[in-house]
PDB file of C-alpha atoms in Angstrom:
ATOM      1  CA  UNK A   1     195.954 -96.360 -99.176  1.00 49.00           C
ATOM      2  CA  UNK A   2     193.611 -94.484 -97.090  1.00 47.00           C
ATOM      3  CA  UNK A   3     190.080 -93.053 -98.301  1.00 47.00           C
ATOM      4  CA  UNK A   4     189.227 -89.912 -96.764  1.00 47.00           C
ATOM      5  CA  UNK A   5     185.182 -89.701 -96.771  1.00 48.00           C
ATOM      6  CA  UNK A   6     183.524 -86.095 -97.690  1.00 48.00           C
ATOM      7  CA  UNK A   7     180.215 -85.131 -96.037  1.00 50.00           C
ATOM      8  CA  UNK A   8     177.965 -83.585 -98.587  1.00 50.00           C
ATOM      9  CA  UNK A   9     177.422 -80.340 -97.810  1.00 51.00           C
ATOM     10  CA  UNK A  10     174.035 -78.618 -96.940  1.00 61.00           C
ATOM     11  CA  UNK A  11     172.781 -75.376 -95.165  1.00 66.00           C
ATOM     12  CA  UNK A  12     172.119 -77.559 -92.439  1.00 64.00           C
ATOM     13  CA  UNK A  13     174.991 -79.944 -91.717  1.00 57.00           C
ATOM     14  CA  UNK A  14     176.860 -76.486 -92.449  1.00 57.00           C
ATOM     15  CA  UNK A  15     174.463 -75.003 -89.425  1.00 59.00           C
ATOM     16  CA  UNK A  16     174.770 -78.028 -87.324  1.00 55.00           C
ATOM     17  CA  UNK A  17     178.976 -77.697 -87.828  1.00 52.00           C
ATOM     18  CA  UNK A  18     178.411 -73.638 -86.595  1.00 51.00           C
ATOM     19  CA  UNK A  19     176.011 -74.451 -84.300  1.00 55.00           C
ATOM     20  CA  UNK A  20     178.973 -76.998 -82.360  1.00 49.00           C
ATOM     21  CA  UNK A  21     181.940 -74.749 -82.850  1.00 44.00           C
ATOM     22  CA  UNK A  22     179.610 -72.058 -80.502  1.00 47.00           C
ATOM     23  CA  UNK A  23     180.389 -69.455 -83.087  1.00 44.00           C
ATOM     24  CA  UNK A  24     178.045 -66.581 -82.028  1.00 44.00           C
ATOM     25  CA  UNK A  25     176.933 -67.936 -78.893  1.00 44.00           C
ATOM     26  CA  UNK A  26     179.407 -66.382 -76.716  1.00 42.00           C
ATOM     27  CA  UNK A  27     178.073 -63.877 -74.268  1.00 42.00           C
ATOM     28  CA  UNK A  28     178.472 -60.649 -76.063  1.00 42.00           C
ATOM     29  CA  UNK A  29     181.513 -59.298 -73.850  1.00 43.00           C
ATOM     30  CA  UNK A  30     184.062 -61.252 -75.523  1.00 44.00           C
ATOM     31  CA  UNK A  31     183.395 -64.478 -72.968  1.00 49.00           C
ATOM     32  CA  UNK A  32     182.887 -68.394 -73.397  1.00 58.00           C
ATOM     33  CA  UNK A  33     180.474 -71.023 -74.612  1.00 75.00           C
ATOM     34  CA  UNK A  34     178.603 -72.695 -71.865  1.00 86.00           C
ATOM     35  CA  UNK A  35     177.878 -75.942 -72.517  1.00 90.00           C
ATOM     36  CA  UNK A  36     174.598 -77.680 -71.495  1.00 93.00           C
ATOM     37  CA  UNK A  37     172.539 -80.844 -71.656  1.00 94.00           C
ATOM     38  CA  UNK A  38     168.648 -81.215 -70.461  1.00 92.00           C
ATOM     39  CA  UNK A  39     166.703 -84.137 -69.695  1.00 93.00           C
ATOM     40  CA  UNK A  40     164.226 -85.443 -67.267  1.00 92.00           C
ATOM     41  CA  UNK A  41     165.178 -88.040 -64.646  1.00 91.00           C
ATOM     42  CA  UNK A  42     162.817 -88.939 -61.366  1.00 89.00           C
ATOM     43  CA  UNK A  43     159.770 -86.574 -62.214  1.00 87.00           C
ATOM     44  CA  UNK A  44     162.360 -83.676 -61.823  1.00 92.00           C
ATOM     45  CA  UNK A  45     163.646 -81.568 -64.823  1.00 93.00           C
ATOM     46  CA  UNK A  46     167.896 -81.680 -65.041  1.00 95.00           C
ATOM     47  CA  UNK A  47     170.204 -79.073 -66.689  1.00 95.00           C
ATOM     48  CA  UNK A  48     173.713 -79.976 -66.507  1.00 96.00           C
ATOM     49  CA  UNK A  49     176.587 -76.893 -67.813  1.00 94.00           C
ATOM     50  CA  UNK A  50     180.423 -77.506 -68.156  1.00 93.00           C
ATOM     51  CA  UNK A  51     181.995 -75.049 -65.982  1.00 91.00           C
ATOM     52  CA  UNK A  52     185.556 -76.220 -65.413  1.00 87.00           C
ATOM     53  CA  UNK A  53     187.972 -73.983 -63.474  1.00 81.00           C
ATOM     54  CA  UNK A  54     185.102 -72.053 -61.527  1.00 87.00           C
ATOM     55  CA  UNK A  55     184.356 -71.756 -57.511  1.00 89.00           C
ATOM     56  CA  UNK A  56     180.920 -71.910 -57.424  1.00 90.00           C
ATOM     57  CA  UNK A  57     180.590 -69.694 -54.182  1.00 90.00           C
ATOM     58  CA  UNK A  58     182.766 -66.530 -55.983  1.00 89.00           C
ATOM     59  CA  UNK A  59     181.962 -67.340 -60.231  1.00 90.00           C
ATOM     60  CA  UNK A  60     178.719 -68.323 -60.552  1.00 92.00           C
ATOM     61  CA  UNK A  61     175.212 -66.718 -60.249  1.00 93.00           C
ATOM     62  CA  UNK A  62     172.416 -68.466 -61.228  1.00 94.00           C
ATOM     63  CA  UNK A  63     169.080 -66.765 -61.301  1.00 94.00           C
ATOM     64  CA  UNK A  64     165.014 -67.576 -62.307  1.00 94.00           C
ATOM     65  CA  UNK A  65     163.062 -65.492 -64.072  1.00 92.00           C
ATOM     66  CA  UNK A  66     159.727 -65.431 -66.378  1.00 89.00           C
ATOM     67  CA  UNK A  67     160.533 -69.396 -66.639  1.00 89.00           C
ATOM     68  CA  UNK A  68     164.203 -68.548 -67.791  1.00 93.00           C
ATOM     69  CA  UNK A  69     167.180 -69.878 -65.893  1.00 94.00           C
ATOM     70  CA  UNK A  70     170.153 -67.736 -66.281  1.00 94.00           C
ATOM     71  CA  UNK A  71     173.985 -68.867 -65.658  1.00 93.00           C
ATOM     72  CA  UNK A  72     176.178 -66.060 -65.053  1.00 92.00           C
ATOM     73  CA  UNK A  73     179.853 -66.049 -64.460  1.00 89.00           C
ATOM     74  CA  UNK A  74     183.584 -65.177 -64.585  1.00 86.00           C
ATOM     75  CA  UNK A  75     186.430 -67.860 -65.095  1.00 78.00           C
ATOM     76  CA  UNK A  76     189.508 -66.839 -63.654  1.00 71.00           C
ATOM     77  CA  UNK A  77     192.174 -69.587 -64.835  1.00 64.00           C
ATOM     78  CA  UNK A  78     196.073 -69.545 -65.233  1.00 67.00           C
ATOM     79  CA  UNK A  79     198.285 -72.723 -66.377  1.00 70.00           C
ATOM     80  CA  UNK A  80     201.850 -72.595 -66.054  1.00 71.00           C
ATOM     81  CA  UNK A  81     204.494 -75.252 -67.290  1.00 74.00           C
ATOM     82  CA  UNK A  82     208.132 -74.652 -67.559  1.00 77.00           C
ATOM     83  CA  UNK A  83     207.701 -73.159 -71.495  1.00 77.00           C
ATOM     84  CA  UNK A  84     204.766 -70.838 -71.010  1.00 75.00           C
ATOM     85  CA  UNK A  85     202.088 -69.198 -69.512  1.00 72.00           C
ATOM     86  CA  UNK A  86     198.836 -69.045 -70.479  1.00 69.00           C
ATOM     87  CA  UNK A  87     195.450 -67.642 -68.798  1.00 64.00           C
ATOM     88  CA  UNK A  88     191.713 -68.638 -69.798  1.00 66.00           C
ATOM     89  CA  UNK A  89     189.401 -65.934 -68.260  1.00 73.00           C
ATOM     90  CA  UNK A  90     186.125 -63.962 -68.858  1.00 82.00           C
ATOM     91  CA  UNK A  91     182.732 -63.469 -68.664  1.00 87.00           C
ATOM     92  CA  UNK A  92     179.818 -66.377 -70.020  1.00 88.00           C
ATOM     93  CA  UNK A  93     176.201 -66.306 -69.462  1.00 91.00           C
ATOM     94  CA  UNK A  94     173.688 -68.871 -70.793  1.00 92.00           C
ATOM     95  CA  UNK A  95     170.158 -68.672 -70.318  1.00 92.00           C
ATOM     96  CA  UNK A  96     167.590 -72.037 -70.456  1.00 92.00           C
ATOM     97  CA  UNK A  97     163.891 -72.291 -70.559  1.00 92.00           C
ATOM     98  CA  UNK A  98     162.274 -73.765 -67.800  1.00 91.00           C
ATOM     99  CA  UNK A  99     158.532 -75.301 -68.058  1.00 88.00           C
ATOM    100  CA  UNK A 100     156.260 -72.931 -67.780  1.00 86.00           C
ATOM    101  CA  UNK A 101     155.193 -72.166 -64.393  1.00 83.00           C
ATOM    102  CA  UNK A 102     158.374 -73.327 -62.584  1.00 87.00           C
ATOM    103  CA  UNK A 103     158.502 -72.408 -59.156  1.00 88.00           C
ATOM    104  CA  UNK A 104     161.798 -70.546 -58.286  1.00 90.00           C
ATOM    105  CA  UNK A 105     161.967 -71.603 -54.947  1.00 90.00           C
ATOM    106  CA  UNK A 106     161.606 -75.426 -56.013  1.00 91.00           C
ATOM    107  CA  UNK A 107     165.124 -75.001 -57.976  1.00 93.00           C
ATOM    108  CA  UNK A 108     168.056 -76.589 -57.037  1.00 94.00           C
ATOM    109  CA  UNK A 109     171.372 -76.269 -57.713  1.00 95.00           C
ATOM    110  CA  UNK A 110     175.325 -77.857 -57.011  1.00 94.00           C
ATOM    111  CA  UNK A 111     178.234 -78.389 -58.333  1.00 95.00           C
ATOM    112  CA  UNK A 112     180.619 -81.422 -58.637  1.00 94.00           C
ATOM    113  CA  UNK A 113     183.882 -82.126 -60.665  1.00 93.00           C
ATOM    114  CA  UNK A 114     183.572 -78.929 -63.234  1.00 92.00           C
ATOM    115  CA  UNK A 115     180.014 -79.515 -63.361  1.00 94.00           C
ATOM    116  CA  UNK A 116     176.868 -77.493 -62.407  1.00 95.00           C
ATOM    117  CA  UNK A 117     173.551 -79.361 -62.532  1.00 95.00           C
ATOM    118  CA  UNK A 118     170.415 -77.605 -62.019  1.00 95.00           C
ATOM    119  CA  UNK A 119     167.346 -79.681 -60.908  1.00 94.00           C
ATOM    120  CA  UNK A 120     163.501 -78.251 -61.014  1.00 93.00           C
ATOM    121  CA  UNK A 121     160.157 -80.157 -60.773  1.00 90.00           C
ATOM    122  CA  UNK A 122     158.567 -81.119 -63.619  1.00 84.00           C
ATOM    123  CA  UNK A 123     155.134 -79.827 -64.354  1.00 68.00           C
ATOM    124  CA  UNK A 124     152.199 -82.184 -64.585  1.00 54.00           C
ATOM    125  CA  UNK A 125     150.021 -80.531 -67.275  1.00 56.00           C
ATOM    126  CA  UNK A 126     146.837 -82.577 -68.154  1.00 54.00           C
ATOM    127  CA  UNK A 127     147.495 -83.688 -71.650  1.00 57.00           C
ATOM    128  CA  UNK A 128     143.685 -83.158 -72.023  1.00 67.00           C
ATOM    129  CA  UNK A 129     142.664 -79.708 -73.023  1.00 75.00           C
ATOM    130  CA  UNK A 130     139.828 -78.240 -70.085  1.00 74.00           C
ATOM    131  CA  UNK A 131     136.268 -76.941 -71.306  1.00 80.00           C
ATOM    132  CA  UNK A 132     135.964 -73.585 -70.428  1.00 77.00           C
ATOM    133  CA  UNK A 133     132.136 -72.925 -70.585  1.00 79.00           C
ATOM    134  CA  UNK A 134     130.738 -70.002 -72.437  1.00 82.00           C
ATOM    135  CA  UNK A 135     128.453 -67.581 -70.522  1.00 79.00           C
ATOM    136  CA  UNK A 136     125.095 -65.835 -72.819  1.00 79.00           C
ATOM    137  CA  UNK A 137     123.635 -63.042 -71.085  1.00 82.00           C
ATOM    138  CA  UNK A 138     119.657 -62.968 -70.684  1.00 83.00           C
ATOM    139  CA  UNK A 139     117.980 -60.035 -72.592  1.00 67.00           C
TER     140      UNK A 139
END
């Protein structure tokens, strides 16, 4: 006999389950889910995005702006076996936060095996706040 085991349910294993399923985060012209991951390896910042099925030199356009990265693209794919057809195509855009004051020019960017990783330096901001001193005008 098997047991089957129920999760209880709550607004936010129910948001967590949306949240994974990418309901609603589709760009808004019908297009696909882009996948990322971020994390910080050798004093540089890494974002990694699933984008199978893409040529980065024709799909992709990846842009900097006001400390927002933006991925924007078109998949164009077609899979054929002897039963049917089938194509998986359109539009996705994704857009990341970067530290704030990233320097656009310090951005990298390639792409290997389906995957584009993104690589920025990291910002060094003093954990101490700075004393700004307050000037009193004679009179």
């Amino acid at each position: 006999m098997s047991t089957v085991a129920v999760r209880a349910s709550s607004r936010l294993a129910d948001m967590l389950d949306w949240l994974e399923s990418g309901a609603g985060l589709s760009s808004g012209e019908g297009g696909h889910f882009i996948r990322v991951e971020n994390f910080t390896e050798g004093g540089r910042g890494v974002i990694r995005a699933e984008l199978p099925g893409v040529d980065p030199n024709k799909d992709i356009e990846l842009s900097v702006h006001d400390d927002q990265l933006t991925i924007k693209g078109e998949r164009r794919e077609e899979e054929h076996d002897t039963q049917h057809s089938e194509f998986h195509y359109g539009a996705f855009a994704r857009s990341v936060r970067l530290p704030r004051g990233t320097d656009p020019s310090a951005v990298t960017a390639t792409y290997r095996d389906g995957i584009l990783e993104v690589s920025f330096p990291t910002t060094t901001a003093s954990a101490e706040p700075t004393p700004i001193p307050v000037q009193r005008p004679e009179g």
